[in-house]
């Protein structure tokens, strides 16, 4: 209970990407762990079933030469209540992006709902970590969300693209002038759904040549009016903090960044 979910998931995600054999072990009675910001993760094994393992230290690579964030067609993101954010997820979604987003937004006191687009709430991420969604998308489709964020992971994003419920929610979101966005691979999905016309975005380098809208390649985050896009996994901290800043201002974002020992500019213009 109360594990720092970002630390556990980032470590396991980076190591698995590097080809390491990683076991997430639960020290609870069951395999389900409710982490400190409420995300439910399912461990691979109980700790008693694990042999000792040796870990090498790997860091998340972030290219410091990139612009932290760029904003065009600036609008305020209005809300008169605790902001509500919907994150639809599917098997194959990028779990590190999901966990970092949820963690940072909840730290900033934003309401986040993780919604599975399939019947089961048990989601297996791209690095095989198991996350339990808060609900299924149908159960989330009656409420209004200030922001809908589509996480990356190509296989997951393609599954999200096939959800007719999500397609309808995204279309309504744009028509109502509410906020939406995507990270890494998912701007491609937003484009396929007609949500990027006349927009400026950033996206994962591997899909940039498939985008027909304006792309700012050198920015980790691009905010164009009601649309926010992020370049990829290594830029999710900046992406999440940009959301916090749009909702609550620079001070709150700086406070959350300090709590995570994440380097963030002192002034709003940096
Ligand atoms: C994800 O895959 C697992 C194992 O293949 C399956 O049991 C589960 O129902 C799937 N979840 C979703 C949300 O599709």
mmCIF file of N, CA, C and O and ligand atoms in Angstrom, residues 90-91 116 118-124, ligand 1:
data_model
loop_
_atom_site.group_PDB
_atom_site.id
_atom_site.type_symbol
_atom_site.label_atom_id
_atom_site.label_comp_id
_atom_site.label_asym_id
_atom_site.label_seq_id
_atom_site.Cartn_x
_atom_site.Cartn_y
_atom_site.Cartn_z
ATOM 1 N N UNK A 90 -6.239 1.036 -22.938
ATOM 2 C CA UNK A 90 -6.533 -0.265 -23.536
ATOM 3 C C UNK A 90 -5.302 -1.140 -23.385
ATOM 4 O O UNK A 90 -4.212 -0.641 -23.060
ATOM 5 N N UNK A 91 -5.457 -2.418 -23.628
ATOM 6 C CA UNK A 91 -4.285 -3.298 -23.642
ATOM 7 C C UNK A 91 -3.278 -2.741 -24.652
ATOM 8 O O UNK A 91 -3.659 -2.362 -25.753
ATOM 9 N N UNK A 116 -11.247 1.979 -19.062
ATOM 10 C CA UNK A 116 -10.923 0.955 -20.060
ATOM 11 C C UNK A 116 -11.938 1.034 -21.197
ATOM 12 O O UNK A 116 -13.128 1.194 -20.964
ATOM 13 N N UNK A 118 -12.486 -1.441 -23.132
ATOM 14 C CA UNK A 118 -13.048 -2.775 -23.326
ATOM 15 C C UNK A 118 -13.874 -3.176 -22.123
ATOM 16 O O UNK A 118 -13.961 -2.430 -21.155
ATOM 17 N N UNK A 119 -14.465 -4.379 -22.189
ATOM 18 C CA UNK A 119 -15.364 -4.788 -21.108
ATOM 19 C C UNK A 119 -14.645 -4.991 -19.789
ATOM 20 O O UNK A 119 -15.192 -4.731 -18.731
ATOM 21 N N UNK A 120 -13.415 -5.491 -19.846
ATOM 22 C CA UNK A 120 -12.666 -5.742 -18.621
ATOM 23 C C UNK A 120 -11.949 -4.468 -18.161
ATOM 24 O O UNK A 120 -11.519 -3.656 -18.983
ATOM 25 N N UNK A 121 -11.823 -4.310 -16.838
ATOM 26 C CA UNK A 121 -11.049 -3.168 -16.334
ATOM 27 C C UNK A 121 -9.578 -3.564 -16.114
ATOM 28 O O UNK A 121 -8.780 -2.755 -15.679
ATOM 29 N N UNK A 122 -9.250 -4.812 -16.393
ATOM 30 C CA UNK A 122 -7.853 -5.260 -16.258
ATOM 31 C C UNK A 122 -7.101 -4.981 -17.544
ATOM 32 O O UNK A 122 -7.376 -5.574 -18.575
ATOM 33 N N UNK A 123 -6.151 -4.071 -17.455
ATOM 34 C CA UNK A 123 -5.433 -3.638 -18.651
ATOM 35 C C UNK A 123 -3.965 -4.064 -18.541
ATOM 36 O O UNK A 123 -3.345 -3.894 -17.498
ATOM 37 N N UNK A 124 -3.448 -4.626 -19.615
ATOM 38 C CA UNK A 124 -2.041 -5.026 -19.646
ATOM 39 C C UNK A 124 -1.293 -4.028 -20.526
ATOM 40 O O UNK A 124 -1.592 -3.884 -21.711
HETATM 41 C C1 LIG B 1 -6.173 -7.487 -21.810
HETATM 42 O O1 LIG B 1 -5.579 -8.743 -22.057
HETATM 43 C C2 LIG B 1 -5.800 -9.697 -21.025
HETATM 44 C C3 LIG B 1 -4.939 -10.919 -21.288
HETATM 45 O O2 LIG B 1 -4.850 -11.211 -22.628
HETATM 46 C C4 LIG B 1 -7.291 -9.989 -20.933
HETATM 47 O O3 LIG B 1 -7.548 -10.914 -19.912
HETATM 48 C C5 LIG B 1 -8.019 -8.665 -20.625
HETATM 49 O O4 LIG B 1 -9.417 -8.868 -20.605
HETATM 50 C C6 LIG B 1 -7.670 -7.609 -21.646
HETATM 51 N N1 LIG B 1 -8.207 -6.356 -21.168
HETATM 52 C C7 LIG B 1 -8.846 -5.489 -21.949
HETATM 53 C C8 LIG B 1 -9.267 -4.232 -21.280
HETATM 54 O O5 LIG B 1 -9.044 -5.698 -23.133
#
